[in-house]
One Martini backbone bead per residue (centre of mass of N, CA, C, O) as a GRO file, in nm:
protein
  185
    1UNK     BB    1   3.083  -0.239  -1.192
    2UNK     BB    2   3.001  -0.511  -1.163
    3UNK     BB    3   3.134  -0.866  -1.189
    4UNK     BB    4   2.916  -1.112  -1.320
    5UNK     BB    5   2.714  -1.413  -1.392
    6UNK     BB    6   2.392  -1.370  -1.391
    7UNK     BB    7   2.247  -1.658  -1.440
    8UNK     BB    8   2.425  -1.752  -1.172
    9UNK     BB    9   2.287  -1.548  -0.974
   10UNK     BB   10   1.992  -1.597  -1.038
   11UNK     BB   11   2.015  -1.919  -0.913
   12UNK     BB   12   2.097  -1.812  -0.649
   13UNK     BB   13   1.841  -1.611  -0.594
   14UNK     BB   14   1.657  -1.848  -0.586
   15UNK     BB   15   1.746  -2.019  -0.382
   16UNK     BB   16   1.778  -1.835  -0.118
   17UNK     BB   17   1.477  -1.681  -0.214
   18UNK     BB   18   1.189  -1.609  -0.125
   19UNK     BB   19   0.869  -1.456  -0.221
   20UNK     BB   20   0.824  -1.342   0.105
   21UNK     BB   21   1.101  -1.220   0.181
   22UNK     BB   22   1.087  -0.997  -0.056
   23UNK     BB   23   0.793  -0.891   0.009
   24UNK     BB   24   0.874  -0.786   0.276
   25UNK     BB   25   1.112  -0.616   0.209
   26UNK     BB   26   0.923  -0.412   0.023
   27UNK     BB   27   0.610  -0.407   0.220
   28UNK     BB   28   0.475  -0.648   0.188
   29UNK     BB   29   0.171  -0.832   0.340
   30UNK     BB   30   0.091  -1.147   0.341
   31UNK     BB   31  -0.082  -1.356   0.382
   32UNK     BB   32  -0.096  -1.673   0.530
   33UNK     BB   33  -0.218  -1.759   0.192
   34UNK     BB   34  -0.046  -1.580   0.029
   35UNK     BB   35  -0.212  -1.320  -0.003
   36UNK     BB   36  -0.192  -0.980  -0.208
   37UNK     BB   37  -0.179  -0.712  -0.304
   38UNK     BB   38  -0.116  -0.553  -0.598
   39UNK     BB   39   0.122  -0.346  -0.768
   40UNK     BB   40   0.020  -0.365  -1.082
   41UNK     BB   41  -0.301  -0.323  -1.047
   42UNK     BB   42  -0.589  -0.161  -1.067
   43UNK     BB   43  -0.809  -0.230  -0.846
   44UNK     BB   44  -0.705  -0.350  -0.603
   45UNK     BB   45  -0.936  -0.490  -0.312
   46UNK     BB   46  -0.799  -0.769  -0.326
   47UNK     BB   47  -0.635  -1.016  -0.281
   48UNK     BB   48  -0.453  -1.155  -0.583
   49UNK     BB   49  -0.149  -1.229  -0.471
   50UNK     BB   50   0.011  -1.546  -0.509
   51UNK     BB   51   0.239  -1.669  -0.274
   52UNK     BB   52   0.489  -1.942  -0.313
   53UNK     BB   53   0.641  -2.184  -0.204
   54UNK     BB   54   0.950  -2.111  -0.224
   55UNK     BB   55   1.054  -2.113  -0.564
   56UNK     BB   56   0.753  -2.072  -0.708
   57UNK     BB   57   0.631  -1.793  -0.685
   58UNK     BB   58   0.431  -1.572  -0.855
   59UNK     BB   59   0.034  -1.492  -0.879
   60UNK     BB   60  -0.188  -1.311  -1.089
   61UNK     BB   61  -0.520  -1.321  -1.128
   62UNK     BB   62  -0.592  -0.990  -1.230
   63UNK     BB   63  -0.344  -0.998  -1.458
   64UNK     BB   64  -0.138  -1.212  -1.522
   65UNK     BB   65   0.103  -1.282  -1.356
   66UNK     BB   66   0.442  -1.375  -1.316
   67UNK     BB   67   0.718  -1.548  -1.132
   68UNK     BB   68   0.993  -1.472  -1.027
   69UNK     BB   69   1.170  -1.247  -0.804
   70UNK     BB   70   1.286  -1.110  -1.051
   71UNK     BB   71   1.047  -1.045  -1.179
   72UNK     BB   72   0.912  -0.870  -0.943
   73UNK     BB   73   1.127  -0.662  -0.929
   74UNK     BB   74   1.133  -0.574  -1.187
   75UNK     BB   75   0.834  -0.467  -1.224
   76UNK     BB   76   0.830  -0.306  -0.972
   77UNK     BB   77   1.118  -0.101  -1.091
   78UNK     BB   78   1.139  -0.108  -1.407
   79UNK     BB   79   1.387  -0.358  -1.448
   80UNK     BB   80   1.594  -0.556  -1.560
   81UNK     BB   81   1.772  -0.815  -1.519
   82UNK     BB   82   2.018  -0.703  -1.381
   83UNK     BB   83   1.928  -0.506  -1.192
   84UNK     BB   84   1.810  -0.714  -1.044
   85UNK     BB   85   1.994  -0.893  -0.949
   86UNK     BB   86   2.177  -0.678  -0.799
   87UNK     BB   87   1.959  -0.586  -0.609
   88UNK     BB   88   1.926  -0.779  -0.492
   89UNK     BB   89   2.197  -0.891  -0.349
   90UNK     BB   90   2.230  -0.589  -0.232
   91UNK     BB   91   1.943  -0.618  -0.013
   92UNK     BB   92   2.083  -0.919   0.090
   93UNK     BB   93   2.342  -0.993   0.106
   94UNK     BB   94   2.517  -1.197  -0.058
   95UNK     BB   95   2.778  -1.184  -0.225
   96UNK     BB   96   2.752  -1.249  -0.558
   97UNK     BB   97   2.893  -0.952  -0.577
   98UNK     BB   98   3.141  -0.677  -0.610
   99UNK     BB   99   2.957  -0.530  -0.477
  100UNK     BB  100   2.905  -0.346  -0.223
  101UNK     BB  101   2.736  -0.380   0.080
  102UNK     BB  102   2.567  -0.430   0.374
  103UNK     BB  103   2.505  -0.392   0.654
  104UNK     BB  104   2.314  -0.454   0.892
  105UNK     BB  105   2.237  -0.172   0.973
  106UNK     BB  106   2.134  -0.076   0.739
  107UNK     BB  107   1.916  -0.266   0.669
  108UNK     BB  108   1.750  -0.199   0.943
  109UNK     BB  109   1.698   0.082   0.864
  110UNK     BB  110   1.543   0.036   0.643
  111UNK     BB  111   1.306  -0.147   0.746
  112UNK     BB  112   1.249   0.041   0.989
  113UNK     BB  113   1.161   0.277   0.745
  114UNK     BB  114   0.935   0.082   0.624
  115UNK     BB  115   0.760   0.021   0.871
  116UNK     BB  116   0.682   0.304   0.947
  117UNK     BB  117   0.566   0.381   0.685
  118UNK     BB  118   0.324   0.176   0.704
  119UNK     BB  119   0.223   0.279   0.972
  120UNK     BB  120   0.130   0.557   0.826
  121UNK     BB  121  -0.041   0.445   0.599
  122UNK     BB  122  -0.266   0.301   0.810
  123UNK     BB  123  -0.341   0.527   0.914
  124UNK     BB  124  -0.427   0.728   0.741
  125UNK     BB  125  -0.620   0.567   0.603
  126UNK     BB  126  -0.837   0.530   0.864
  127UNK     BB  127  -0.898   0.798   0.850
  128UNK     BB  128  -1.003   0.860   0.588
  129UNK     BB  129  -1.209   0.678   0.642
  130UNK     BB  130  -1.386   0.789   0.874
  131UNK     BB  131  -1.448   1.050   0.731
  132UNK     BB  132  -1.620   0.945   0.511
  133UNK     BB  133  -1.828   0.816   0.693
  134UNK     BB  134  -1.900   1.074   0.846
  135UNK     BB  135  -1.986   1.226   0.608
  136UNK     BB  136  -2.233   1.003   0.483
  137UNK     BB  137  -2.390   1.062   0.721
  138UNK     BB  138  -2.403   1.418   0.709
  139UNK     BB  139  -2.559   1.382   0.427
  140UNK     BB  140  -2.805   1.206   0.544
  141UNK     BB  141  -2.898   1.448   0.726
  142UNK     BB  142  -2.922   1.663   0.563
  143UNK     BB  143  -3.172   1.469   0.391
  144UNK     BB  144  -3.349   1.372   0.648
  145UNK     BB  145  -3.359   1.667   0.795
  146UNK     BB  146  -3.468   1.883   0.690
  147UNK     BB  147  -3.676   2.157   0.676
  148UNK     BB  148  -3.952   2.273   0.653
  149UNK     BB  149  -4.181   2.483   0.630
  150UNK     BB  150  -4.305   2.432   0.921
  151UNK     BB  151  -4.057   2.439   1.069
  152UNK     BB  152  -3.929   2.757   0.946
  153UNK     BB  153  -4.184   2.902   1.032
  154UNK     BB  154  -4.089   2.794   1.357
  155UNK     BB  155  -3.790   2.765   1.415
  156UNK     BB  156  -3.720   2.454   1.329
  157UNK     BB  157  -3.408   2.269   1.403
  158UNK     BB  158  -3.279   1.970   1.370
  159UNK     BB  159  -2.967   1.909   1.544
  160UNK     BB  160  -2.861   1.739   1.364
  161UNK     BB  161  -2.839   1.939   1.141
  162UNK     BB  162  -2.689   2.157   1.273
  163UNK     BB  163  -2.442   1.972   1.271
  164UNK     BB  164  -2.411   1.904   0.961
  165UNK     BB  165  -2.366   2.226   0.914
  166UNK     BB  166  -2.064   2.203   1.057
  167UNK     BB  167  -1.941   1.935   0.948
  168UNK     BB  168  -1.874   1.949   0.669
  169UNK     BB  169  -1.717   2.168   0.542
  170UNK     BB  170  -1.446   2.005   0.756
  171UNK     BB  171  -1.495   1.723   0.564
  172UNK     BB  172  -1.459   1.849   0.267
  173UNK     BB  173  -1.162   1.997   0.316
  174UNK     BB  174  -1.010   1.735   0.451
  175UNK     BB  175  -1.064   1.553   0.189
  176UNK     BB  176  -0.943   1.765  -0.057
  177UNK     BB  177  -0.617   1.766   0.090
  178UNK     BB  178  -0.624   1.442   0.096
  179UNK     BB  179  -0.621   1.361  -0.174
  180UNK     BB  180  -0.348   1.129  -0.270
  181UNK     BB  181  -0.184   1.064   0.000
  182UNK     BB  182  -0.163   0.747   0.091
  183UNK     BB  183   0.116   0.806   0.011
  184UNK     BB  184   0.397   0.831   0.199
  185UNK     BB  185   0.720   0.977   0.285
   0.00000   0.00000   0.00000
């Protein structure tokens, strides 16, 4: 267990550490003004947390939710305060505590497997996005293009149709396979 005086180390890490540094080292992606969704509540569609610059911290206008860096540790990881204090020292190699440091090595490959995690989960995304669209689609087609009955008793399918009826199958599949899929390990 380290040994210091957590009071005087969050005054410490509140000062060093800004809470836009914090938000990108945990995989966050704050917009150029400052706002991300919240990881906090459900339903966030709109960037709703917005940091504030130097030592002023975060507030979700969608929870009302809000505080420094270490308020938002605490949250995020669902820990109390010496445990987030120690977490960002850890995370941050600031050298505040006892506890042993991490290599700039170390940090590096953390990062850089936070990124690719990041970019695998945009890749995801974009796609799972693209096939309820093109669902969606073949959905429409189904729905007006339907054979009549002189279209069917004349043997007449609209191309469209016979194609939307090889489509779907195979995109209501892929979309249930794949649904809760969205954060990847």
């Amino acid at each position: 267990m380290a040994s210091y005086r957590s009071d005087d180390t969050a005054n410490q890490i509140k000062a060093r550490l800004t809470m836009d540094e914090v938000a990108r080292h945990y995989g966050f992606e704050p917009n150029r003004a400052g706002f991300m969704r919240c990881p906090f509540h459900q339903g966030d569609h709109t960037a709703s947390l917005k940091i504030y610059a130097g030592d002023r911290g975060w507030h979700c206008f969608g929870c009302n939710s809000g505080g420094s860096v270490i308020d938002f540790v605490m949250r995020l990881y669902d820990i109390n305060f010496r445990q987030a204090v120690l977490r960002l020292d850890l995370d941050f190699g600031l050298g505040l505590s006892q506890a042993p440091q991490r290599s700039r090595a170390e940090q590096s490959a953390i990062l850089e497997a936070r990124r690719r995690k990041a970019e695998r989960r945009a890749v995801f995304e974009r796609e799972y996005h693209e096939k309820t669209v093109e669902h969606r689609y073949w959905w429409e087609v189904l729905k007006y293009f339907a054979p009549t009955k002189e279209d069917a008793a004349a043997g007449f399918i609209h191309p469209l149709y016979a194609e939307a009826l090889r489509r779907q199958p195979y995109l209501e599949y892929w979309l249930e396979e794949n649904l809760g899929k969205g954060v990847i390990t």
